[in-house]
Short mmCIF file of C-alpha atoms in Angstrom, two decimals:
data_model
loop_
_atom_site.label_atom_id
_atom_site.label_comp_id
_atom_site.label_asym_id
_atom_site.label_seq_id
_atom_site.Cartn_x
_atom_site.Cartn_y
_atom_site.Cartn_z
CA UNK A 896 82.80 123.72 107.15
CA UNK A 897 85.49 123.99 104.54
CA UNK A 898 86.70 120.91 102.48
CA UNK A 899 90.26 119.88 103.78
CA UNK A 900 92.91 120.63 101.36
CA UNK A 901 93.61 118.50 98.54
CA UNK A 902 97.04 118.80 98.38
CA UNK A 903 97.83 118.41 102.15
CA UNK A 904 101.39 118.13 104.31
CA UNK A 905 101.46 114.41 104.25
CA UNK A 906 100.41 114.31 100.37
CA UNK A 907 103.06 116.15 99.20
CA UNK A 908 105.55 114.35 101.83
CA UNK A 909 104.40 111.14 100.23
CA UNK A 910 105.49 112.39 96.78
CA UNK A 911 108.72 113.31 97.93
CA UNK A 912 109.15 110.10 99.42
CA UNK A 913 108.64 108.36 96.16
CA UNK A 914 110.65 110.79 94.21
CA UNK A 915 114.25 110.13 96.37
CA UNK A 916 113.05 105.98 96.17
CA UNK A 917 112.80 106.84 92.36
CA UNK A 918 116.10 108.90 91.74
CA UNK A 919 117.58 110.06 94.68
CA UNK A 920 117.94 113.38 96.97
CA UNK A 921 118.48 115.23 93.75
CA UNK A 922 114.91 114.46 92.39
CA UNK A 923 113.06 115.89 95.29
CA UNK A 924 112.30 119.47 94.53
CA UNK A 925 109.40 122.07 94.56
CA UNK A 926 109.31 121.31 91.16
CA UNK A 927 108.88 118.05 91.31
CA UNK A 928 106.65 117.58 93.95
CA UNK A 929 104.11 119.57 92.40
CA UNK A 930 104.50 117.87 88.98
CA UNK A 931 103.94 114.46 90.63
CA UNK A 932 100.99 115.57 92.98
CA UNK A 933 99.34 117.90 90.27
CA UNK A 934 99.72 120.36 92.66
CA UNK A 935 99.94 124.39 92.30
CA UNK A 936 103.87 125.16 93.40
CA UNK A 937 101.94 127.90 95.14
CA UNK A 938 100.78 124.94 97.05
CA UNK A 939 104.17 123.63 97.79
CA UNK A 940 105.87 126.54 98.63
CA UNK A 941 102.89 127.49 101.04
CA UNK A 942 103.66 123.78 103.15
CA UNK A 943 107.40 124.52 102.36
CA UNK A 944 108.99 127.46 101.64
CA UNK A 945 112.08 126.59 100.06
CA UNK A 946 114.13 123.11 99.58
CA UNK A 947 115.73 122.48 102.83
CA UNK A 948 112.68 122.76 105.05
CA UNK A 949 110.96 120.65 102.32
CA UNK A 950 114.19 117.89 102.66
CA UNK A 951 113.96 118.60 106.66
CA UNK A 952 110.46 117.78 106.76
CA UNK A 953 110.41 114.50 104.64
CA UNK A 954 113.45 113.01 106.80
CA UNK A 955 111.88 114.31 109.86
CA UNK A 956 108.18 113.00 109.13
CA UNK A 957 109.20 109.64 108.15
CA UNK A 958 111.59 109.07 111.46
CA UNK A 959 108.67 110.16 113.95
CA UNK A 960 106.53 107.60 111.91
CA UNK A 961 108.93 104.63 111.93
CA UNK A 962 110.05 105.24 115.59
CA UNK A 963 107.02 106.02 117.09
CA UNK A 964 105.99 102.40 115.86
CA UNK A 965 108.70 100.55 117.11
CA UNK A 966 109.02 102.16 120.21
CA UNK A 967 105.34 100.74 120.87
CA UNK A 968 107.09 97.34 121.16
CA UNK A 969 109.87 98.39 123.20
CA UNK A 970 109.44 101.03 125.65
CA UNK A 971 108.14 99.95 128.76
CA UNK A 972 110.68 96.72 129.73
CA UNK A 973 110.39 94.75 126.87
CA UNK A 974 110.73 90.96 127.30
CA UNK A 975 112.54 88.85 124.78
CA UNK A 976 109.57 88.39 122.93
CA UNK A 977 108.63 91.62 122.37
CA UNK A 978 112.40 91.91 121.08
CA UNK A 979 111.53 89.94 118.52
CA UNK A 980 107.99 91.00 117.71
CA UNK A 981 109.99 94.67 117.05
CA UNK A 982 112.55 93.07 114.78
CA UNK A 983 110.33 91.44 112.66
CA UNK A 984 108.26 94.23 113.11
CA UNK A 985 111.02 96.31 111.03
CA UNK A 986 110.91 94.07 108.07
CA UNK A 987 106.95 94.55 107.89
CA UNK A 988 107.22 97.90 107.88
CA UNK A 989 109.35 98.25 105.66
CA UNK A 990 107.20 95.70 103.29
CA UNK A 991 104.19 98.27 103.60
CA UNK A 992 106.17 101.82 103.47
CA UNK A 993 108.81 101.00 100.39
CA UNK A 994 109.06 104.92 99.82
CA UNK A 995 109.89 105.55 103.08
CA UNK A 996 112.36 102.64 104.24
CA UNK A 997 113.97 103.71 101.45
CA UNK A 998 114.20 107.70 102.67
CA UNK A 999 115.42 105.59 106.25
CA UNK A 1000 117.87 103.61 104.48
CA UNK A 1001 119.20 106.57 103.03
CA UNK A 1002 120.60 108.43 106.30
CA UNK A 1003 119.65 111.78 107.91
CA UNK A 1004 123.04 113.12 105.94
CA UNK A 1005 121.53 112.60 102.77
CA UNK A 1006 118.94 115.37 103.51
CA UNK A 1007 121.54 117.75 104.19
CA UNK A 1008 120.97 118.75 107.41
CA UNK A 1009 123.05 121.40 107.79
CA UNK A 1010 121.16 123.59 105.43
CA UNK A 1011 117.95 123.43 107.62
CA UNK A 1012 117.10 125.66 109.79
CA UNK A 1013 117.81 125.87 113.61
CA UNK A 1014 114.39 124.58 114.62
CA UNK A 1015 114.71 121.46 112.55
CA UNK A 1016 117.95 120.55 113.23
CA UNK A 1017 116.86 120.87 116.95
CA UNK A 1018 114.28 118.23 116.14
CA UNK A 1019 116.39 116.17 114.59
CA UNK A 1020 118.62 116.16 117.77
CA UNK A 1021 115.60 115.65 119.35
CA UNK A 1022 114.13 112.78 117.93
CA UNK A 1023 118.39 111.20 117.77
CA UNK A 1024 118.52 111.45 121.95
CA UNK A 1025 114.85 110.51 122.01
CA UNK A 1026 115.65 107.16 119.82
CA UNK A 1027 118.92 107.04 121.44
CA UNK A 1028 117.43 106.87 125.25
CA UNK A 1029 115.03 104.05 124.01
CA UNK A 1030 117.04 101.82 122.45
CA UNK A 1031 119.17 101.94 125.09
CA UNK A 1032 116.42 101.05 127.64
CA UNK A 1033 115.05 98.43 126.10
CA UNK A 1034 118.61 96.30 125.13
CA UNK A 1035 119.27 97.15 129.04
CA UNK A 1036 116.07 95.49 129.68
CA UNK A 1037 116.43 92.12 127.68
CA UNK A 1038 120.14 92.20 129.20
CA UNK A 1039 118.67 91.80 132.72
CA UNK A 1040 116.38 88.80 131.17
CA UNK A 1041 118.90 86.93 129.22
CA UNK A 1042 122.08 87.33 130.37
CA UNK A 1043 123.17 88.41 126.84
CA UNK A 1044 125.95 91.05 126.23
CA UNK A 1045 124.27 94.38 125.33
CA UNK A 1046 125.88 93.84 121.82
CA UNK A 1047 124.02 90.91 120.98
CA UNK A 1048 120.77 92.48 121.82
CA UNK A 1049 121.35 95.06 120.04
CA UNK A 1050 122.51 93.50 116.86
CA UNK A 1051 119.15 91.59 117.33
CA UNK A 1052 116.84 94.33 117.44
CA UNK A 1053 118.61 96.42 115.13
CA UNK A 1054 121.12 95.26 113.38
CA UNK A 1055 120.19 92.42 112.01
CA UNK A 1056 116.40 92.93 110.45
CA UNK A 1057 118.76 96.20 108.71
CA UNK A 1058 120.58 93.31 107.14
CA UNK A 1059 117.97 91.31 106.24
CA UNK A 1060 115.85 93.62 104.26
CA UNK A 1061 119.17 96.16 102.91
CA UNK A 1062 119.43 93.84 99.78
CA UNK A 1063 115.82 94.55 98.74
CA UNK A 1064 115.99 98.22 99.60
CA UNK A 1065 118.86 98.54 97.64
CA UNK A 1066 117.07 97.03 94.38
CA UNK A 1067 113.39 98.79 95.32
CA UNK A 1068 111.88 95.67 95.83
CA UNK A 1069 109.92 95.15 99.26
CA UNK A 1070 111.28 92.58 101.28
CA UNK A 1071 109.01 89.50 101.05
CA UNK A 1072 107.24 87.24 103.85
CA UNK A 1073 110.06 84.85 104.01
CA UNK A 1074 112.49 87.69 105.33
CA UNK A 1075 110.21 88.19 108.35
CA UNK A 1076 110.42 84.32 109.14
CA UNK A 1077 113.85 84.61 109.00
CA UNK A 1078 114.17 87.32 111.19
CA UNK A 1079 111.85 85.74 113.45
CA UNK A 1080 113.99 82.36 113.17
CA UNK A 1081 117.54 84.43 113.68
CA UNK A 1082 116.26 87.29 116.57
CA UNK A 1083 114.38 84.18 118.77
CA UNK A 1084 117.35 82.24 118.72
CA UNK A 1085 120.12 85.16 120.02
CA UNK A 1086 117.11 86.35 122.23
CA UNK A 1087 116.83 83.23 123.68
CA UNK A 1088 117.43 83.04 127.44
CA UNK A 1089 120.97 81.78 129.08
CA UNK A 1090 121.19 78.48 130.41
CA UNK A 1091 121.80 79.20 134.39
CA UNK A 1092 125.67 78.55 135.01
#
């Protein structure tokens, strides 16, 4: 049985991650990645075989990742709670993946997506309709339990953990505990049920 690569997909992913937190889209090249990993670019360009797929694959990679996690906490009828649970949920996240809230923070337009190729962009479509369909299911959901507008919920399970942790992002710091308490705090309270009448 055959040692598994050294220099795998998700290692050389993770150094691109932490070369656009570093210095942007610009810094992430074959180059680069190889430099920082101490990989072969024989290596690289075997995984990737030229810039956009390697771009396409970094944004693509660290979506599935970050959704796939929250939609855990959302998916099936989500009560308020679990509303809240997914908000503060973002904030941890982002806490233990710096590198890659960044790439999130960032936008899928910063990877320039129109220089991938067909079959990424059709993930990317993908995974947008896929998140989409979700999020829209699960602020329907907490509607029906609450009596909120949809606008509220949503600003509560999106919206406002985004807020919360942008200022940290923005100076690559990791948001700290106390900006999960305050999510906590803020979500619970415009989760909170109606009154009847």
């Amino acid at each position: 049985m055959g040692r598994p690569p050294i220099h795998d997909h998700d290692s050389l992913l993770a150094a691109a991650a932490r070369l656009f937190a570093a210095n942007g889209a610009r810094a992430v090249t074959m180059a680069a990645v190889a430099r920082s990993t101490g990989a072969p670019s024989g290596s690289v360009y075997h995984r990737f075989p030229d810039r956009p797929t390697l771009l396409a694959a970094l944004w693509l990679r660290t979506a599935r990742r970050f959704f796939d996690g929250y939609a855990r906490l959302v998916d099936v009828e989500p009560a308020p709670a679990d509303a809240v649970t997914a908000a503060t949920w973002v904030v941890d996240w982002c806490r233990d993946n710096l590198a890659e809230a960044t790439v999130l923070q960032a936008g899928a337009r910063t990877f320039q997506p129109d220089e991938w190729s067909d079959a990424a962009r059709a993930q990317l479509a993908e995974q947008e309709t896929t998140q989409n369909r979700v999020m829209q299911t699960a602020v329907q959901a907490i509607a029906a339990q609450t009596g909120h507008p949809l606008d509220h919920i949503k600003f509560a399970l999106v919206d406002l953990p985004l807020a919360v942790i942008r200022p940290y992002l923005t100076q690559d710091e990791p948001p700290p505990a106390r900006a999960t308490e305050l999510v906590r705090e803020l979500a619970g309270t415009l989760l909170a049920r109606s009154n009847p009448g």
